[in-house]
Amino acid sequence: MNIGAIMATTESTVIINGNGIATKANEVTNLMSGKPYVYGGKNTNGFDCSGFVSYVLGQLYPHSGNSYSTTANGLMTDCGFTAIDAQDKQPGDLIFFLNAANVATHVGIVYDTDHWIGSQTSTGVAKVKFTNPYWSSKPQKFRRIVNTSTTAMNLGRGRFVEGAFA
Amino acid sequence: MIRKLLLIAFLCLLPIEILKADAASEILTESLLSKSHWKFSKVSCPIGCSEHTKTFLKKYVDTELEISPQQFKAPFLDQCSGATRIEIKDTPVSSMLDEINKSSASKRKITALNLGLQAKSISSAIVFCKDEHTEFPIARFISIEPKRLLMLFEEQSIIEFR
């Protein structure tokens, strides 16, 4: 098998597996249990929504962790993510909640088929059901991180850059 | 040898202490929560919240909240499919207000007057849900009083239960 084929296989598997992101999000949830939401918070002293997502991604991809936007709408428009239909969402995808002006005002990480994880003003970092009456009443969009390897996603380290693990 | 005996004695007593702590917590919860069924009385947004949030919450006025050490049900929140745990603590009102105000970008601040709080210290609580992988909060009460519960909801909206 040539390198190109391996790369192609890796790239195609990337699209179907983000369990590493979901697992890391769950680890951070356990760490943060009961700590309140902090507006602008980007570390384990307290997170806001985009701070939590950026922190989780930063733990997995330390080379690019600091380059993620620290606003929900900034993350939604980041070219490092590709749009996903709601019915195709998978663990590790990002879920965005929009206001009436179609601007993302909240973001979380898809955990499993029933839950997403985010930092909410009411609870701080917590698992939320997709059927949650409040959050499900808001328009939603989904994004998936691109150009990262399944191995990196699952092991929680590295980033696939130009055919090599950085 | 003495160290070993002390360690064994400690390990034997530990579960009893944990049981005592759990039982004490349950008694505390029951005594603080004067009743298990509460009515959604009103919602306020002291520093402003979106029309969406106001409209959403107003639909639930007059609905019922059930809260006890074994049970937690609110129609506008997720229902916990695992075990529920309530952690109650006494908090100075100033600390609680600091905590809420740190969660907002607004220059306006929530005050004790906004919440109708007169005491210097209050009982607040976090309701946790435990599933097979994680324990996580599902609700936060900022004040537990004999005739009133105040719950912090999204966008710093406050729900009052009577």
PDB file of C-alpha atoms in Angstrom, chain B residues 5-128:
ATOM      1  CA  LEU B   5      -3.883  -1.322  63.409  1.00  0.00           C
ATOM      2  CA  LEU B   6      -4.759   2.359  63.078  1.00  0.00           C
ATOM      3  CA  LEU B   7      -5.009   1.981  59.303  1.00  0.00           C
ATOM      4  CA  ILE B   8      -7.291  -1.054  59.624  1.00  0.00           C
ATOM      5  CA  ALA B   9      -9.456   0.765  62.163  1.00  0.00           C
ATOM      6  CA  PHE B  10      -9.648   3.785  59.839  1.00  0.00           C
ATOM      7  CA  LEU B  11     -10.591   1.649  56.844  1.00  0.00           C
ATOM      8  CA  CYS B  12     -13.267  -0.147  58.852  1.00  0.00           C
ATOM      9  CA  LEU B  13     -14.793   3.115  60.075  1.00  0.00           C
ATOM     10  CA  LEU B  14     -14.597   4.917  56.728  1.00  0.00           C
ATOM     11  CA  PRO B  15     -17.745   3.464  55.121  1.00  0.00           C
ATOM     12  CA  ILE B  16     -19.736   4.213  58.277  1.00  0.00           C
ATOM     13  CA  GLU B  17     -18.574   7.835  58.142  1.00  0.00           C
ATOM     14  CA  ILE B  18     -19.518   8.064  54.480  1.00  0.00           C
ATOM     15  CA  LEU B  19     -22.947   6.595  55.247  1.00  0.00           C
ATOM     16  CA  LYS B  20     -23.363   9.092  58.068  1.00  0.00           C
ATOM     17  CA  ALA B  21     -22.415  11.961  55.739  1.00  0.00           C
ATOM     18  CA  ASP B  22     -24.919  10.810  53.086  1.00  0.00           C
ATOM     19  CA  ALA B  23     -27.672  10.403  55.667  1.00  0.00           C
ATOM     20  CA  ALA B  24     -26.864  13.801  57.167  1.00  0.00           C
ATOM     21  CA  SER B  25     -26.987  15.373  53.715  1.00  0.00           C
ATOM     22  CA  GLU B  26     -30.406  13.816  53.097  1.00  0.00           C
ATOM     23  CA  ILE B  27     -31.755  15.064  56.428  1.00  0.00           C
ATOM     24  CA  LEU B  28     -30.338  18.520  55.682  1.00  0.00           C
ATOM     25  CA  THR B  29     -31.962  18.515  52.245  1.00  0.00           C
ATOM     26  CA  GLU B  30     -35.311  17.416  53.670  1.00  0.00           C
ATOM     27  CA  SER B  31     -35.242  20.021  56.414  1.00  0.00           C
ATOM     28  CA  LEU B  32     -34.243  22.827  54.086  1.00  0.00           C
ATOM     29  CA  LEU B  33     -36.756  21.901  51.434  1.00  0.00           C
ATOM     30  CA  SER B  34     -39.937  22.420  53.377  1.00  0.00           C
ATOM     31  CA  LYS B  35     -41.969  20.669  50.678  1.00  0.00           C
ATOM     32  CA  SER B  36     -41.237  18.501  47.665  1.00  0.00           C
ATOM     33  CA  HIS B  37     -43.661  20.103  45.170  1.00  0.00           C
ATOM     34  CA  TRP B  38     -43.270  23.733  44.149  1.00  0.00           C
ATOM     35  CA  LYS B  39     -45.106  25.919  41.658  1.00  0.00           C
ATOM     36  CA  PHE B  40     -43.306  27.955  38.954  1.00  0.00           C
ATOM     37  CA  SER B  41     -44.466  31.360  40.148  1.00  0.00           C
ATOM     38  CA  LYS B  42     -42.663  33.894  37.954  1.00  0.00           C
ATOM     39  CA  VAL B  43     -39.572  34.632  35.907  1.00  0.00           C
ATOM     40  CA  SER B  44     -37.412  37.744  35.983  1.00  0.00           C
ATOM     41  CA  CYS B  45     -34.465  38.945  33.939  1.00  0.00           C
ATOM     42  CA  PRO B  46     -32.754  41.533  36.190  1.00  0.00           C
ATOM     43  CA  ILE B  47     -30.031  42.340  33.646  1.00  0.00           C
ATOM     44  CA  GLY B  48     -32.054  41.541  30.541  1.00  0.00           C
ATOM     45  CA  CYS B  49     -32.469  38.324  28.597  1.00  0.00           C
ATOM     46  CA  SER B  50     -33.576  37.511  25.059  1.00  0.00           C
ATOM     47  CA  GLU B  51     -37.187  37.485  23.919  1.00  0.00           C
ATOM     48  CA  HIS B  52     -36.704  33.796  23.112  1.00  0.00           C
ATOM     49  CA  THR B  53     -35.787  32.952  26.713  1.00  0.00           C
ATOM     50  CA  LYS B  54     -38.611  35.065  28.188  1.00  0.00           C
ATOM     51  CA  THR B  55     -41.193  33.522  25.838  1.00  0.00           C
ATOM     52  CA  PHE B  56     -39.869  30.025  26.508  1.00  0.00           C
ATOM     53  CA  LEU B  57     -40.031  30.353  30.290  1.00  0.00           C
ATOM     54  CA  LYS B  58     -43.423  32.081  30.409  1.00  0.00           C
ATOM     55  CA  LYS B  59     -44.942  28.923  28.903  1.00  0.00           C
ATOM     56  CA  TYR B  60     -44.040  27.098  32.116  1.00  0.00           C
ATOM     57  CA  VAL B  61     -45.590  29.497  34.642  1.00  0.00           C
ATOM     58  CA  ASP B  62     -47.864  27.522  37.002  1.00  0.00           C
ATOM     59  CA  THR B  63     -46.164  24.205  36.171  1.00  0.00           C
ATOM     60  CA  GLU B  64     -44.761  22.058  38.966  1.00  0.00           C
ATOM     61  CA  LEU B  65     -41.235  21.362  40.164  1.00  0.00           C
ATOM     62  CA  GLU B  66     -40.598  18.229  42.197  1.00  0.00           C
ATOM     63  CA  ILE B  67     -37.508  18.200  44.364  1.00  0.00           C
ATOM     64  CA  SER B  68     -36.447  15.809  47.100  1.00  0.00           C
ATOM     65  CA  PRO B  69     -33.235  13.903  47.884  1.00  0.00           C
ATOM     66  CA  GLN B  70     -34.501  11.064  45.652  1.00  0.00           C
ATOM     67  CA  GLN B  71     -36.316  12.920  42.897  1.00  0.00           C
ATOM     68  CA  PHE B  72     -35.917  15.987  40.713  1.00  0.00           C
ATOM     69  CA  LYS B  73     -38.347  16.864  37.943  1.00  0.00           C
ATOM     70  CA  ALA B  74     -38.867  20.155  36.147  1.00  0.00           C
ATOM     71  CA  PRO B  75     -40.761  20.201  32.834  1.00  0.00           C
ATOM     72  CA  PHE B  76     -38.434  22.757  31.248  1.00  0.00           C
ATOM     73  CA  LEU B  77     -35.206  20.870  32.121  1.00  0.00           C
ATOM     74  CA  ASP B  78     -33.695  17.501  31.222  1.00  0.00           C
ATOM     75  CA  GLN B  79     -35.014  14.642  33.276  1.00  0.00           C
ATOM     76  CA  CYS B  80     -32.160  12.783  34.948  1.00  0.00           C
ATOM     77  CA  SER B  81     -32.042   9.188  33.761  1.00  0.00           C
ATOM     78  CA  GLY B  82     -29.513   8.210  36.459  1.00  0.00           C
ATOM     79  CA  ALA B  83     -29.206   9.035  40.159  1.00  0.00           C
ATOM     80  CA  THR B  84     -29.937  12.531  41.454  1.00  0.00           C
ATOM     81  CA  ARG B  85     -27.858  14.197  44.155  1.00  0.00           C
ATOM     82  CA  ILE B  86     -28.473  17.594  45.743  1.00  0.00           C
ATOM     83  CA  GLU B  87     -25.555  19.512  47.188  1.00  0.00           C
ATOM     84  CA  ILE B  88     -26.624  22.299  49.521  1.00  0.00           C
ATOM     85  CA  LYS B  89     -24.283  24.882  50.969  1.00  0.00           C
ATOM     86  CA  ASP B  90     -24.515  28.104  52.930  1.00  0.00           C
ATOM     87  CA  THR B  91     -23.173  31.019  50.933  1.00  0.00           C
ATOM     88  CA  PRO B  92     -22.702  34.701  51.699  1.00  0.00           C
ATOM     89  CA  VAL B  93     -25.083  36.635  49.440  1.00  0.00           C
ATOM     90  CA  SER B  94     -22.171  38.755  48.177  1.00  0.00           C
ATOM     91  CA  SER B  95     -20.269  35.632  46.979  1.00  0.00           C
ATOM     92  CA  MET B  96     -23.319  34.262  45.230  1.00  0.00           C
ATOM     93  CA  LEU B  97     -23.952  37.601  43.498  1.00  0.00           C
ATOM     94  CA  ASP B  98     -20.279  37.777  42.427  1.00  0.00           C
ATOM     95  CA  GLU B  99     -20.601  34.307  40.951  1.00  0.00           C
ATOM     96  CA  ILE B 100     -23.725  35.151  38.943  1.00  0.00           C
ATOM     97  CA  ASN B 101     -22.368  38.481  37.787  1.00  0.00           C
ATOM     98  CA  LYS B 102     -19.160  36.825  36.538  1.00  0.00           C
ATOM     99  CA  SER B 103     -21.315  34.794  34.177  1.00  0.00           C
ATOM    100  CA  SER B 104     -22.509  37.835  32.276  1.00  0.00           C
ATOM    101  CA  ALA B 105     -20.966  40.234  29.763  1.00  0.00           C
ATOM    102  CA  SER B 106     -23.441  42.904  30.836  1.00  0.00           C
ATOM    103  CA  LYS B 107     -22.281  45.989  32.694  1.00  0.00           C
ATOM    104  CA  ARG B 108     -25.491  45.814  34.695  1.00  0.00           C
ATOM    105  CA  LYS B 109     -25.202  43.737  37.842  1.00  0.00           C
ATOM    106  CA  ILE B 110     -27.703  41.615  39.698  1.00  0.00           C
ATOM    107  CA  THR B 111     -28.189  42.902  43.228  1.00  0.00           C
ATOM    108  CA  ALA B 112     -29.643  41.464  46.435  1.00  0.00           C
ATOM    109  CA  LEU B 113     -32.546  43.892  45.961  1.00  0.00           C
ATOM    110  CA  ASN B 114     -33.292  42.419  42.480  1.00  0.00           C
ATOM    111  CA  LEU B 115     -33.647  39.012  44.098  1.00  0.00           C
ATOM    112  CA  GLY B 116     -35.522  40.191  47.184  1.00  0.00           C
ATOM    113  CA  LEU B 117     -32.760  38.920  49.458  1.00  0.00           C
ATOM    114  CA  GLN B 118     -32.379  40.529  52.856  1.00  0.00           C
ATOM    115  CA  ALA B 119     -30.190  38.065  54.777  1.00  0.00           C
ATOM    116  CA  LYS B 120     -26.403  38.207  54.526  1.00  0.00           C
ATOM    117  CA  SER B 121     -26.139  34.479  54.018  1.00  0.00           C
ATOM    118  CA  ILE B 122     -28.328  32.075  52.033  1.00  0.00           C
ATOM    119  CA  SER B 123     -28.648  28.382  51.343  1.00  0.00           C
ATOM    120  CA  SER B 124     -27.940  27.558  47.707  1.00  0.00           C
ATOM    121  CA  ALA B 125     -27.909  24.203  45.942  1.00  0.00           C
ATOM    122  CA  ILE B 126     -26.734  22.359  42.866  1.00  0.00           C
ATOM    123  CA  VAL B 127     -28.692  19.383  41.587  1.00  0.00           C
ATOM    124  CA  PHE B 128     -26.433  16.745  40.033  1.00  0.00           C
TER     125      PHE B 128
END
